[in-house]
Amino acid sequence: MKYAHIQQEAYEANMQLPKLGLVLFTFGNVSAADRELGVFAIKPSGVPYEELSPEKMVIVDFDGNTVEGSLRPSSDTKTHAVLYKHWQHIGGIVHTHSTYATAWAQALRDIPIFGTTHADHNTVDIPCAAPMHDDMIKGDYEYETGFQIMNCFKERGLTYEEVEMVLVGSHAPFTWGKTAAKAVYNSAVLESVAHMAYLTESIKADALRLKDSLVKKHYERKHGPDSYYGQQ
Ligand SMILES: O=C(CO)[C@@H](O)[C@@H](O)COP(=O)(O)O
């Protein structure tokens, strides 16, 4: 019962992914953390969403070690663990293979700001982290993916509090937030913005980005004065 609160939070968040059309079969996973206990609850690997229950959520520490649970944690568990360990203010992480966000990740492209829908949520192009390649996979793929995401943000001067989403090149998106519910919200927003951007470019290949002045005006209308952080 010690972890029932984050198992319930993780379960409810995971069940939103199929409802929002963000996953197929057993793709994707959500975790919810208790930072005081230094653990998170995560979806078990390969279990269909319709067979999930709060009790099946596996409890893992921030080094990726299973603390409680008989099922194997998600294959992306170490990516979640790396991000919880190094990004102190996140309480929930989502990984999906949602169609349009994954297509931009496979194309190794950032998602440009073409309009105010994007600007409502991010004042920068949604970053695509470089794909993993052989000489990067020292430990294991999932562990290195977490560092790949953090290195991308460091190189671009982005903070994980401002931008709560990333594409991992040749793989798929990860999103996060203070809660698992916010991370799920960010995954749904990312997929919608990725779809709109794809359609925008298919209608007008040389579509122009929204001007920074308009991005600033629009973002601050929703997030308050001086909240704009701009393109790096
Ligand atoms: O990213 C991947 C596979 O590339 C995983 O998210 C997906 O297959 C779900 O795996 P898990 O069932 O969480 O182990």
mmCIF file of C-alpha atoms and ligand atoms in Angstrom:
data_model
loop_
_atom_site.group_PDB
_atom_site.id
_atom_site.type_symbol
_atom_site.label_atom_id
_atom_site.label_comp_id
_atom_site.label_asym_id
_atom_site.label_seq_id
_atom_site.Cartn_x
_atom_site.Cartn_y
_atom_site.Cartn_z
ATOM 1 C CA MET A 1 0.000 0.000 0.000
ATOM 2 C CA LYS A 2 3.031 2.263 0.438
ATOM 3 C CA TYR A 3 3.042 3.053 -3.272
ATOM 4 C CA ALA A 4 -0.689 2.825 -3.984
ATOM 5 C CA HIS A 5 -0.929 6.586 -4.673
ATOM 6 C CA ILE A 6 1.576 6.588 -7.542
ATOM 7 C CA GLN A 7 0.327 3.233 -8.846
ATOM 8 C CA GLN A 8 -3.156 4.756 -9.124
ATOM 9 C CA GLU A 9 -1.777 7.922 -10.755
ATOM 10 C CA ALA A 10 0.289 5.905 -13.248
ATOM 11 C CA TYR A 11 -2.618 3.573 -14.015
ATOM 12 C CA GLU A 12 -5.066 6.413 -14.716
ATOM 13 C CA ALA A 13 -2.519 8.196 -16.906
ATOM 14 C CA ASN A 14 -1.668 5.044 -18.879
ATOM 15 C CA MET A 15 -5.356 4.420 -19.551
ATOM 16 C CA GLN A 16 -5.626 7.863 -21.169
ATOM 17 C CA LEU A 17 -3.153 6.932 -23.941
ATOM 18 C CA PRO A 18 -5.478 4.552 -25.893
ATOM 19 C CA LYS A 19 -8.455 6.842 -25.176
ATOM 20 C CA LEU A 20 -6.569 9.744 -26.795
ATOM 21 C CA GLY A 21 -5.479 7.600 -29.753
ATOM 22 C CA LEU A 22 -1.792 7.976 -28.843
ATOM 23 C CA VAL A 23 -0.891 4.262 -28.753
ATOM 24 C CA LEU A 24 -1.526 1.013 -30.609
ATOM 25 C CA PHE A 25 -1.532 -2.399 -28.840
ATOM 26 C CA THR A 26 1.199 -2.246 -26.155
ATOM 27 C CA PHE A 27 3.148 0.724 -27.559
ATOM 28 C CA GLY A 28 4.086 3.476 -25.106
ATOM 29 C CA ASN A 29 4.173 3.816 -21.343
ATOM 30 C CA VAL A 30 3.550 6.345 -18.561
ATOM 31 C CA SER A 31 5.211 6.676 -15.161
ATOM 32 C CA ALA A 32 4.322 8.684 -12.040
ATOM 33 C CA ALA A 33 6.940 9.582 -9.414
ATOM 34 C CA ASP A 34 7.000 10.216 -5.687
ATOM 35 C CA ARG A 35 10.129 12.324 -5.356
ATOM 36 C CA GLU A 36 10.218 12.107 -1.550
ATOM 37 C CA LEU A 37 10.285 8.309 -1.716
ATOM 38 C CA GLY A 38 12.670 8.430 -4.696
ATOM 39 C CA VAL A 39 10.612 5.999 -6.758
ATOM 40 C CA PHE A 40 8.186 5.944 -9.666
ATOM 41 C CA ALA A 41 5.412 3.606 -10.778
ATOM 42 C CA ILE A 42 5.563 2.537 -14.433
ATOM 43 C CA LYS A 43 3.539 0.422 -16.841
ATOM 44 C CA PRO A 44 4.665 -3.239 -16.997
ATOM 45 C CA SER A 45 6.320 -4.234 -20.287
ATOM 46 C CA GLY A 46 4.201 -5.765 -23.036
ATOM 47 C CA VAL A 47 0.927 -5.738 -21.080
ATOM 48 C CA PRO A 48 -2.116 -4.647 -23.145
ATOM 49 C CA TYR A 49 -3.825 -1.546 -21.732
ATOM 50 C CA GLU A 50 -7.110 -3.412 -21.241
ATOM 51 C CA GLU A 51 -5.329 -5.837 -18.872
ATOM 52 C CA LEU A 52 -3.767 -3.122 -16.701
ATOM 53 C CA SER A 53 -4.648 -2.425 -13.064
ATOM 54 C CA PRO A 54 -3.046 -0.131 -10.469
ATOM 55 C CA GLU A 55 -1.524 -3.148 -8.714
ATOM 56 C CA LYS A 56 0.316 -4.151 -11.915
ATOM 57 C CA MET A 57 2.275 -0.889 -12.018
ATOM 58 C CA VAL A 58 5.907 -1.695 -11.206
ATOM 59 C CA ILE A 59 7.774 0.388 -8.601
ATOM 60 C CA VAL A 60 11.289 1.449 -9.665
ATOM 61 C CA ASP A 61 13.938 3.679 -8.066
ATOM 62 C CA PHE A 62 15.706 6.576 -9.830
ATOM 63 C CA ASP A 63 18.627 4.253 -10.710
ATOM 64 C CA GLY A 64 16.268 1.982 -12.643
ATOM 65 C CA ASN A 65 16.158 -0.826 -10.051
ATOM 66 C CA THR A 66 12.840 -2.580 -9.438
ATOM 67 C CA VAL A 67 11.737 -1.951 -5.833
ATOM 68 C CA GLU A 68 8.374 -3.742 -5.902
ATOM 69 C CA GLY A 69 6.386 -5.705 -8.463
ATOM 70 C CA SER A 70 6.430 -9.134 -10.053
ATOM 71 C CA LEU A 71 6.040 -7.953 -13.649
ATOM 72 C CA ARG A 72 8.895 -6.683 -15.839
ATOM 73 C CA PRO A 73 8.856 -2.864 -15.972
ATOM 74 C CA SER A 74 8.574 -1.100 -19.341
ATOM 75 C CA SER A 75 11.567 -1.522 -21.663
ATOM 76 C CA ASP A 76 11.915 2.302 -21.484
ATOM 77 C CA THR A 77 12.229 2.299 -17.684
ATOM 78 C CA LYS A 78 15.875 3.420 -17.625
ATOM 79 C CA THR A 79 15.061 6.419 -19.806
ATOM 80 C CA HIS A 80 12.394 7.454 -17.297
ATOM 81 C CA ALA A 81 14.836 6.829 -14.400
ATOM 82 C CA VAL A 82 17.605 8.989 -15.913
ATOM 83 C CA LEU A 83 15.215 11.906 -16.421
ATOM 84 C CA TYR A 84 13.739 11.663 -12.887
ATOM 85 C CA LYS A 85 17.254 11.469 -11.402
ATOM 86 C CA HIS A 86 18.594 14.550 -13.190
ATOM 87 C CA TRP A 87 15.505 16.721 -13.707
ATOM 88 C CA GLN A 88 14.359 17.426 -10.156
ATOM 89 C CA HIS A 89 10.931 18.945 -10.824
ATOM 90 C CA ILE A 90 9.261 16.338 -13.023
ATOM 91 C CA GLY A 91 6.639 14.028 -11.563
ATOM 92 C CA GLY A 92 5.392 12.244 -14.651
ATOM 93 C CA ILE A 93 6.816 10.985 -17.974
ATOM 94 C CA VAL A 94 5.106 9.661 -21.092
ATOM 95 C CA HIS A 95 6.586 7.794 -24.028
ATOM 96 C CA THR A 96 4.419 7.053 -27.086
ATOM 97 C CA HIS A 97 4.864 6.141 -30.717
ATOM 98 C CA SER A 98 2.059 8.481 -31.759
ATOM 99 C CA THR A 99 1.971 8.629 -35.551
ATOM 100 C CA TYR A 100 2.779 12.218 -36.514
ATOM 101 C CA ALA A 101 5.251 12.989 -33.723
ATOM 102 C CA THR A 102 7.056 9.728 -34.535
ATOM 103 C CA ALA A 103 7.144 10.627 -38.235
ATOM 104 C CA TRP A 104 8.934 13.906 -37.434
ATOM 105 C CA ALA A 105 11.323 11.951 -35.129
ATOM 106 C CA GLN A 106 12.066 9.463 -37.930
ATOM 107 C CA ALA A 107 12.694 12.391 -40.301
ATOM 108 C CA LEU A 108 15.170 13.776 -37.716
ATOM 109 C CA ARG A 109 13.387 17.162 -37.844
ATOM 110 C CA ASP A 110 12.397 19.710 -35.215
ATOM 111 C CA ILE A 111 8.718 20.691 -35.475
ATOM 112 C CA PRO A 112 8.580 24.375 -36.579
ATOM 113 C CA ILE A 113 6.177 26.892 -35.049
ATOM 114 C CA PHE A 114 3.761 27.527 -37.913
ATOM 115 C CA GLY A 115 0.922 28.931 -35.831
ATOM 116 C CA THR A 116 -0.618 29.975 -32.550
ATOM 117 C CA THR A 117 -1.642 26.434 -31.524
ATOM 118 C CA HIS A 118 2.047 25.561 -31.204
ATOM 119 C CA ALA A 119 2.838 28.959 -29.661
ATOM 120 C CA ASP A 120 0.241 28.337 -26.933
ATOM 121 C CA HIS A 121 2.493 25.577 -25.592
ATOM 122 C CA ASN A 122 6.084 26.225 -26.739
ATOM 123 C CA THR A 123 7.922 29.337 -27.933
ATOM 124 C CA VAL A 124 10.542 27.223 -29.727
ATOM 125 C CA ASP A 125 10.541 24.607 -32.453
ATOM 126 C CA ILE A 126 9.891 21.269 -30.704
ATOM 127 C CA PRO A 127 13.377 19.731 -30.576
ATOM 128 C CA CYS A 128 14.410 16.444 -32.154
ATOM 129 C CA ALA A 129 17.325 14.902 -30.266
ATOM 130 C CA ALA A 130 20.011 13.255 -32.421
ATOM 131 C CA PRO A 131 19.397 9.556 -33.027
ATOM 132 C CA MET A 132 21.284 6.964 -31.051
ATOM 133 C CA HIS A 133 24.138 5.303 -32.893
ATOM 134 C CA ASP A 134 26.372 2.380 -32.092
ATOM 135 C CA ASP A 135 29.265 4.095 -30.343
ATOM 136 C CA MET A 136 26.799 5.932 -28.033
ATOM 137 C CA ILE A 137 25.255 2.780 -26.669
ATOM 138 C CA LYS A 138 27.849 2.149 -23.975
ATOM 139 C CA GLY A 139 25.544 0.809 -21.243
ATOM 140 C CA ASP A 140 22.229 0.152 -22.777
ATOM 141 C CA TYR A 141 19.983 1.847 -25.251
ATOM 142 C CA GLU A 142 17.284 3.062 -22.858
ATOM 143 C CA TYR A 143 19.813 4.435 -20.330
ATOM 144 C CA GLU A 144 21.660 6.322 -23.075
ATOM 145 C CA THR A 145 18.384 7.651 -24.510
ATOM 146 C CA GLY A 146 17.836 9.607 -21.284
ATOM 147 C CA PHE A 147 21.231 11.278 -21.643
ATOM 148 C CA GLN A 148 20.573 11.869 -25.343
ATOM 149 C CA ILE A 149 17.482 13.895 -24.368
ATOM 150 C CA MET A 150 19.309 15.873 -21.652
ATOM 151 C CA ASN A 151 22.287 16.586 -23.942
ATOM 152 C CA CYS A 152 19.917 17.891 -26.627
ATOM 153 C CA PHE A 153 18.396 20.378 -24.158
ATOM 154 C CA LYS A 154 21.800 21.420 -22.824
ATOM 155 C CA GLU A 155 23.195 22.031 -26.336
ATOM 156 C CA ARG A 156 20.165 24.129 -27.285
ATOM 157 C CA GLY A 157 20.007 26.081 -24.031
ATOM 158 C CA LEU A 158 16.502 24.776 -23.313
ATOM 159 C CA THR A 159 15.123 24.004 -19.856
ATOM 160 C CA TYR A 160 12.904 21.020 -19.120
ATOM 161 C CA GLU A 161 10.569 23.289 -17.147
ATOM 162 C CA GLU A 162 9.866 25.462 -20.214
ATOM 163 C CA VAL A 163 9.818 22.754 -22.906
ATOM 164 C CA GLU A 164 8.140 19.569 -21.676
ATOM 165 C CA MET A 165 8.481 17.487 -24.831
ATOM 166 C CA VAL A 166 11.116 16.088 -27.182
ATOM 167 C CA LEU A 167 11.403 13.862 -30.230
ATOM 168 C CA VAL A 168 14.173 11.234 -30.084
ATOM 169 C CA GLY A 169 15.598 10.900 -33.591
ATOM 170 C CA SER A 170 14.773 7.625 -35.372
ATOM 171 C CA HIS A 171 12.665 6.633 -32.349
ATOM 172 C CA ALA A 172 9.650 8.554 -31.008
ATOM 173 C CA PRO A 173 8.493 11.261 -28.549
ATOM 174 C CA PHE A 174 8.897 11.622 -24.801
ATOM 175 C CA THR A 175 6.968 14.203 -22.762
ATOM 176 C CA TRP A 176 6.983 15.078 -19.053
ATOM 177 C CA GLY A 177 5.438 17.412 -16.476
ATOM 178 C CA LYS A 178 4.901 17.982 -12.763
ATOM 179 C CA THR A 179 2.285 15.216 -12.859
ATOM 180 C CA ALA A 180 1.599 12.183 -15.032
ATOM 181 C CA ALA A 181 -1.644 13.849 -16.162
ATOM 182 C CA LYS A 182 0.304 16.922 -17.398
ATOM 183 C CA ALA A 183 2.732 14.640 -19.226
ATOM 184 C CA VAL A 184 -0.221 12.922 -20.964
ATOM 185 C CA TYR A 185 -1.676 16.359 -21.853
ATOM 186 C CA ASN A 186 1.698 17.299 -23.377
ATOM 187 C CA SER A 187 1.761 14.067 -25.423
ATOM 188 C CA ALA A 188 -1.674 14.822 -26.858
ATOM 189 C CA VAL A 189 -0.691 18.437 -27.645
ATOM 190 C CA LEU A 190 2.553 17.256 -29.274
ATOM 191 C CA GLU A 191 0.729 14.785 -31.520
ATOM 192 C CA SER A 192 -1.812 17.448 -32.555
ATOM 193 C CA VAL A 193 0.865 20.063 -33.310
ATOM 194 C CA ALA A 194 2.929 17.475 -35.205
ATOM 195 C CA HIS A 195 -0.109 16.598 -37.341
ATOM 196 C CA MET A 196 -0.902 20.270 -38.047
ATOM 197 C CA ALA A 197 2.720 20.988 -38.972
ATOM 198 C CA TYR A 198 2.806 18.024 -41.351
ATOM 199 C CA LEU A 199 -0.393 19.202 -43.054
ATOM 200 C CA THR A 200 0.869 22.809 -43.177
ATOM 201 C CA GLU A 201 4.024 21.733 -45.041
ATOM 202 C CA SER A 202 2.030 19.475 -47.357
ATOM 203 C CA ILE A 203 -0.228 22.426 -48.270
ATOM 204 C CA LYS A 204 2.641 24.927 -48.535
ATOM 205 C CA ALA A 205 6.134 23.380 -48.578
ATOM 206 C CA ASP A 206 7.790 26.724 -47.799
ATOM 207 C CA ALA A 207 5.303 27.716 -45.084
ATOM 208 C CA LEU A 208 6.632 30.489 -42.883
ATOM 209 C CA ARG A 209 7.079 30.225 -39.128
ATOM 210 C CA LEU A 210 4.950 32.476 -36.949
ATOM 211 C CA LYS A 211 6.942 35.668 -36.288
ATOM 212 C CA ASP A 212 8.736 35.655 -32.924
ATOM 213 C CA SER A 213 6.926 38.864 -31.920
ATOM 214 C CA LEU A 214 3.578 37.097 -32.433
ATOM 215 C CA VAL A 215 4.825 33.944 -30.647
ATOM 216 C CA LYS A 216 5.858 36.106 -27.688
ATOM 217 C CA LYS A 217 2.562 38.007 -27.660
ATOM 218 C CA HIS A 218 0.509 34.814 -27.934
ATOM 219 C CA TYR A 219 2.483 32.766 -25.404
ATOM 220 C CA GLU A 220 2.488 35.534 -22.800
ATOM 221 C CA ARG A 221 -1.273 35.973 -23.278
ATOM 222 C CA LYS A 222 -1.647 32.449 -21.879
ATOM 223 C CA HIS A 223 1.351 32.124 -19.553
ATOM 224 C CA GLY A 224 1.753 35.665 -18.216
ATOM 225 C CA PRO A 225 4.139 38.574 -18.823
ATOM 226 C CA ASP A 226 7.877 37.789 -19.185
ATOM 227 C CA SER A 227 7.119 34.064 -19.675
ATOM 228 C CA TYR A 228 8.525 34.061 -23.256
ATOM 229 C CA TYR A 229 11.833 32.177 -23.613
ATOM 230 C CA GLY A 230 12.139 32.279 -27.429
ATOM 231 C CA GLN A 231 14.197 30.462 -30.024
ATOM 232 C CA GLN A 232 17.726 29.784 -28.768
HETATM 233 O O1 LIG B 1 9.858 2.348 -27.626
HETATM 234 C C1 LIG B 1 9.437 1.216 -27.572
HETATM 235 C C2 LIG B 1 9.860 0.276 -28.631
HETATM 236 O O2 LIG B 1 10.671 0.975 -29.575
HETATM 237 C C3 LIG B 1 8.493 0.859 -26.446
HETATM 238 O O3 LIG B 1 8.024 2.062 -25.947
HETATM 239 C C4 LIG B 1 7.228 0.101 -26.772
HETATM 240 O O4 LIG B 1 7.458 -1.041 -27.532
HETATM 241 C C5 LIG B 1 6.568 -0.291 -25.442
HETATM 242 O O5 LIG B 1 7.443 -1.163 -24.740
HETATM 243 P P1 LIG B 1 7.046 -1.617 -23.250
HETATM 244 O O6 LIG B 1 5.801 -2.466 -23.378
HETATM 245 O O7 LIG B 1 6.788 -0.379 -22.429
HETATM 246 O O8 LIG B 1 8.248 -2.404 -22.758
#
